[in-house]
Amino acid sequence: MPDFFYSYLYLMKIAILNGPNLNLLGTRETEIYGAKSFQDYFSDLQFKFKDLELYHYQSNVEGELIDKLHEIGFDYDGIVLNAAAYTHTSVGIGDAVKAITTPVVEVHISNTFNRETFRHQSYISAGAKGVIIGFGLDSYELALQSFLTA
Ligand code: DQA
């Protein structure tokens, strides 16, 4: 079968990985993170990005996030990672991002640079392909766009 046929059929596989407390989006500190649940937002993304095969995983456990990066990080075409509070503390997640071959785009809903100083440090950024910060939930959409255009 000719190459163009395969490229026509192939949907890029992109995973969105969310870290601790992001399961509470929609009810958690809504003045910072907004009133929409991630489940609802993810459905919107699936509707908007029909040309992508989207997968979502959330965990409150550091090791589970590392295991997930290992599991999908040699196979997926892209990972959108919001490591949430672990962004600022986890050498282990930072090392996992460097250890895998799938490009990772780091995202944050809030602008971490106009918040507390401890949120200015990221252990993820050095290994990331790029970083999108502060656009609300749209940060995830911008990250997906980056995989389509880059
Ligand atoms: C966050 C910012 C982090 O500092 C915080 O711990 C989060 C969410 C964001 O998306 O804005 O849980 O990653």
mmCIF file of C-alpha atoms and ligand atoms in Angstrom:
data_model
loop_
_atom_site.group_PDB
_atom_site.id
_atom_site.type_symbol
_atom_site.label_atom_id
_atom_site.label_comp_id
_atom_site.label_asym_id
_atom_site.label_seq_id
_atom_site.Cartn_x
_atom_site.Cartn_y
_atom_site.Cartn_z
ATOM 1 C CA MET A 1 0.000 0.000 0.000
ATOM 2 C CA PRO A 2 1.410 3.460 -0.858
ATOM 3 C CA ASP A 3 2.832 5.613 1.967
ATOM 4 C CA PHE A 4 0.258 8.376 1.552
ATOM 5 C CA PHE A 5 -2.480 5.851 2.294
ATOM 6 C CA TYR A 6 -0.935 5.000 5.666
ATOM 7 C CA SER A 7 -0.407 8.663 6.542
ATOM 8 C CA TYR A 8 -4.046 9.307 5.708
ATOM 9 C CA LEU A 9 -5.229 6.541 8.028
ATOM 10 C CA TYR A 10 -2.823 7.200 10.866
ATOM 11 C CA LEU A 11 -4.074 9.260 13.824
ATOM 12 C CA MET A 12 -1.363 10.734 16.032
ATOM 13 C CA LYS A 13 -1.607 9.323 19.541
ATOM 14 C CA ILE A 14 -1.367 12.055 22.169
ATOM 15 C CA ALA A 15 -1.677 11.478 25.910
ATOM 16 C CA ILE A 16 -2.644 14.070 28.472
ATOM 17 C CA LEU A 17 -1.198 13.232 31.881
ATOM 18 C CA ASN A 18 -2.424 15.134 34.896
ATOM 19 C CA GLY A 19 -0.839 15.094 38.329
ATOM 20 C CA PRO A 20 -2.127 15.550 41.866
ATOM 21 C CA ASN A 21 -5.377 17.339 42.656
ATOM 22 C CA LEU A 22 -6.231 17.895 39.001
ATOM 23 C CA ASN A 23 -9.001 15.308 39.432
ATOM 24 C CA LEU A 24 -10.719 18.084 41.427
ATOM 25 C CA LEU A 25 -10.764 20.613 38.577
ATOM 26 C CA GLY A 26 -14.149 22.295 38.532
ATOM 27 C CA THR A 27 -14.467 22.389 42.312
ATOM 28 C CA ARG A 28 -10.890 23.117 43.427
ATOM 29 C CA GLU A 29 -9.898 26.808 43.862
ATOM 30 C CA THR A 30 -12.164 27.788 40.983
ATOM 31 C CA GLU A 31 -10.899 31.392 41.028
ATOM 32 C CA ILE A 32 -7.519 29.994 39.877
ATOM 33 C CA TYR A 33 -8.411 26.854 37.947
ATOM 34 C CA GLY A 34 -11.922 27.571 36.651
ATOM 35 C CA ALA A 35 -15.269 25.844 37.089
ATOM 36 C CA LYS A 36 -15.021 23.139 34.439
ATOM 37 C CA SER A 37 -14.201 19.521 35.259
ATOM 38 C CA PHE A 38 -11.397 17.915 33.272
ATOM 39 C CA GLN A 39 -13.778 15.170 32.094
ATOM 40 C CA ASP A 40 -15.990 17.816 30.451
ATOM 41 C CA TYR A 41 -12.989 19.653 29.025
ATOM 42 C CA PHE A 42 -11.522 16.383 27.704
ATOM 43 C CA SER A 43 -14.795 15.654 25.864
ATOM 44 C CA ASP A 44 -14.533 19.113 24.253
ATOM 45 C CA LEU A 45 -10.973 18.326 23.163
ATOM 46 C CA GLN A 46 -12.001 14.978 21.674
ATOM 47 C CA PHE A 47 -14.716 16.785 19.712
ATOM 48 C CA LYS A 48 -12.329 19.513 18.499
ATOM 49 C CA PHE A 49 -9.367 17.272 17.687
ATOM 50 C CA LYS A 50 -10.965 14.449 15.735
ATOM 51 C CA ASP A 51 -7.676 13.963 13.876
ATOM 52 C CA LEU A 52 -5.909 12.968 17.092
ATOM 53 C CA GLU A 53 -6.295 9.822 19.153
ATOM 54 C CA LEU A 54 -6.482 11.319 22.632
ATOM 55 C CA TYR A 55 -5.876 9.506 25.906
ATOM 56 C CA HIS A 56 -6.184 10.962 29.412
ATOM 57 C CA TYR A 57 -4.648 9.693 32.647
ATOM 58 C CA GLN A 58 -4.619 11.327 36.076
ATOM 59 C CA SER A 59 -2.902 10.230 39.255
ATOM 60 C CA ASN A 60 -2.206 11.719 42.652
ATOM 61 C CA VAL A 61 0.770 9.376 43.077
ATOM 62 C CA GLU A 62 4.255 10.342 41.880
ATOM 63 C CA GLY A 63 5.382 6.771 41.063
ATOM 64 C CA GLU A 64 2.224 6.070 39.084
ATOM 65 C CA LEU A 65 2.923 9.101 36.901
ATOM 66 C CA ILE A 66 6.495 7.868 36.353
ATOM 67 C CA ASP A 67 5.211 4.365 35.495
ATOM 68 C CA LYS A 68 2.754 5.870 32.996
ATOM 69 C CA LEU A 69 5.515 7.927 31.355
ATOM 70 C CA HIS A 70 7.584 4.720 30.988
ATOM 71 C CA GLU A 71 4.596 2.785 29.650
ATOM 72 C CA ILE A 72 3.592 5.207 26.900
ATOM 73 C CA GLY A 73 6.767 7.240 26.453
ATOM 74 C CA PHE A 74 8.288 5.105 23.696
ATOM 75 C CA ASP A 75 5.127 4.613 21.699
ATOM 76 C CA TYR A 76 2.953 7.738 21.776
ATOM 77 C CA ASP A 77 3.549 10.634 19.388
ATOM 78 C CA GLY A 78 3.259 13.231 22.123
ATOM 79 C CA ILE A 79 2.557 13.735 25.799
ATOM 80 C CA VAL A 80 0.975 16.814 27.363
ATOM 81 C CA LEU A 81 2.047 16.792 30.998
ATOM 82 C CA ASN A 82 0.667 18.850 33.835
ATOM 83 C CA ALA A 83 2.580 17.390 36.774
ATOM 84 C CA ALA A 84 0.809 19.928 39.021
ATOM 85 C CA ALA A 85 2.547 20.257 42.415
ATOM 86 C CA TYR A 86 5.113 17.570 41.458
ATOM 87 C CA THR A 87 6.396 20.021 38.847
ATOM 88 C CA HIS A 88 8.081 21.904 41.653
ATOM 89 C CA THR A 89 9.373 18.937 43.662
ATOM 90 C CA SER A 90 9.885 15.810 41.565
ATOM 91 C CA VAL A 91 13.361 15.003 40.285
ATOM 92 C CA GLY A 92 11.912 11.548 39.497
ATOM 93 C CA ILE A 93 9.274 12.835 37.071
ATOM 94 C CA GLY A 94 11.819 15.230 35.559
ATOM 95 C CA ASP A 95 14.227 12.316 34.992
ATOM 96 C CA ALA A 96 11.432 10.179 33.490
ATOM 97 C CA VAL A 97 10.629 12.940 30.988
ATOM 98 C CA LYS A 98 14.312 12.915 29.962
ATOM 99 C CA ALA A 99 14.435 9.107 29.824
ATOM 100 C CA ILE A 100 11.610 8.594 27.316
ATOM 101 C CA THR A 101 11.638 9.286 23.582
ATOM 102 C CA THR A 102 8.128 10.708 23.151
ATOM 103 C CA PRO A 103 8.228 14.524 23.179
ATOM 104 C CA VAL A 104 6.597 16.081 26.230
ATOM 105 C CA VAL A 105 4.938 19.491 26.348
ATOM 106 C CA GLU A 106 4.658 20.815 29.897
ATOM 107 C CA VAL A 107 1.473 22.734 30.627
ATOM 108 C CA HIS A 108 0.046 24.713 33.511
ATOM 109 C CA ILE A 109 -3.412 26.172 33.811
ATOM 110 C CA SER A 110 -2.372 29.093 35.990
ATOM 111 C CA ASN A 111 0.566 31.426 35.405
ATOM 112 C CA THR A 112 2.903 29.865 37.937
ATOM 113 C CA PHE A 113 5.245 32.866 37.641
ATOM 114 C CA ASN A 114 2.771 35.294 39.153
ATOM 115 C CA ARG A 115 2.120 32.975 42.101
ATOM 116 C CA GLU A 116 4.257 31.874 45.071
ATOM 117 C CA THR A 117 8.034 31.656 44.497
ATOM 118 C CA PHE A 118 8.102 27.875 45.028
ATOM 119 C CA ARG A 119 5.951 27.542 41.892
ATOM 120 C CA HIS A 120 8.600 29.295 39.762
ATOM 121 C CA GLN A 121 10.827 26.208 39.808
ATOM 122 C CA SER A 122 10.098 23.321 37.418
ATOM 123 C CA TYR A 123 11.874 19.961 37.323
ATOM 124 C CA ILE A 124 10.014 19.178 34.086
ATOM 125 C CA SER A 125 10.940 22.098 31.808
ATOM 126 C CA ALA A 126 14.547 21.098 31.067
ATOM 127 C CA GLY A 127 13.407 17.826 29.499
ATOM 128 C CA ALA A 128 10.321 19.217 27.803
ATOM 129 C CA LYS A 129 9.963 20.081 24.142
ATOM 130 C CA GLY A 130 8.169 23.243 25.196
ATOM 131 C CA VAL A 131 6.204 24.823 28.007
ATOM 132 C CA ILE A 132 2.749 26.454 27.929
ATOM 133 C CA ILE A 133 1.742 28.305 31.060
ATOM 134 C CA GLY A 134 -1.141 30.459 32.187
ATOM 135 C CA PHE A 135 -3.868 30.195 29.554
ATOM 136 C CA GLY A 136 -6.376 28.409 31.745
ATOM 137 C CA LEU A 137 -7.582 25.097 30.359
ATOM 138 C CA ASP A 138 -6.713 26.438 26.892
ATOM 139 C CA SER A 139 -3.081 25.626 27.792
ATOM 140 C CA TYR A 140 -3.919 21.994 26.963
ATOM 141 C CA GLU A 141 -5.467 22.938 23.617
ATOM 142 C CA LEU A 142 -2.428 25.036 22.698
ATOM 143 C CA ALA A 143 -0.198 22.076 23.564
ATOM 144 C CA LEU A 144 -2.223 19.781 21.269
ATOM 145 C CA GLN A 145 -1.969 22.399 18.492
ATOM 146 C CA SER A 146 1.799 22.413 18.920
ATOM 147 C CA PHE A 147 1.937 18.715 18.014
ATOM 148 C CA LEU A 148 -0.102 19.344 14.873
ATOM 149 C CA THR A 149 1.977 22.262 13.638
ATOM 150 C CA ALA A 150 5.528 21.385 14.782
HETATM 151 C C1 DQA B 1 -0.637 23.837 38.222
HETATM 152 C C2 DQA B 1 0.240 24.805 39.003
HETATM 153 C C3 DQA B 1 0.910 24.105 40.178
HETATM 154 O O1 DQA B 1 1.721 25.002 40.882
HETATM 155 C C4 DQA B 1 -0.148 23.559 41.111
HETATM 156 O O2 DQA B 1 0.460 22.835 42.164
HETATM 157 C C5 DQA B 1 -1.186 22.752 40.430
HETATM 158 C C6 DQA B 1 -1.654 23.141 39.110
HETATM 159 C C7 DQA B 1 -1.411 24.543 37.101
HETATM 160 O O3 DQA B 1 -1.864 23.853 36.211
HETATM 161 O O4 DQA B 1 -1.580 25.760 37.139
HETATM 162 O O5 DQA B 1 -1.725 21.812 41.004
HETATM 163 O O6 DQA B 1 0.186 22.848 37.613
#
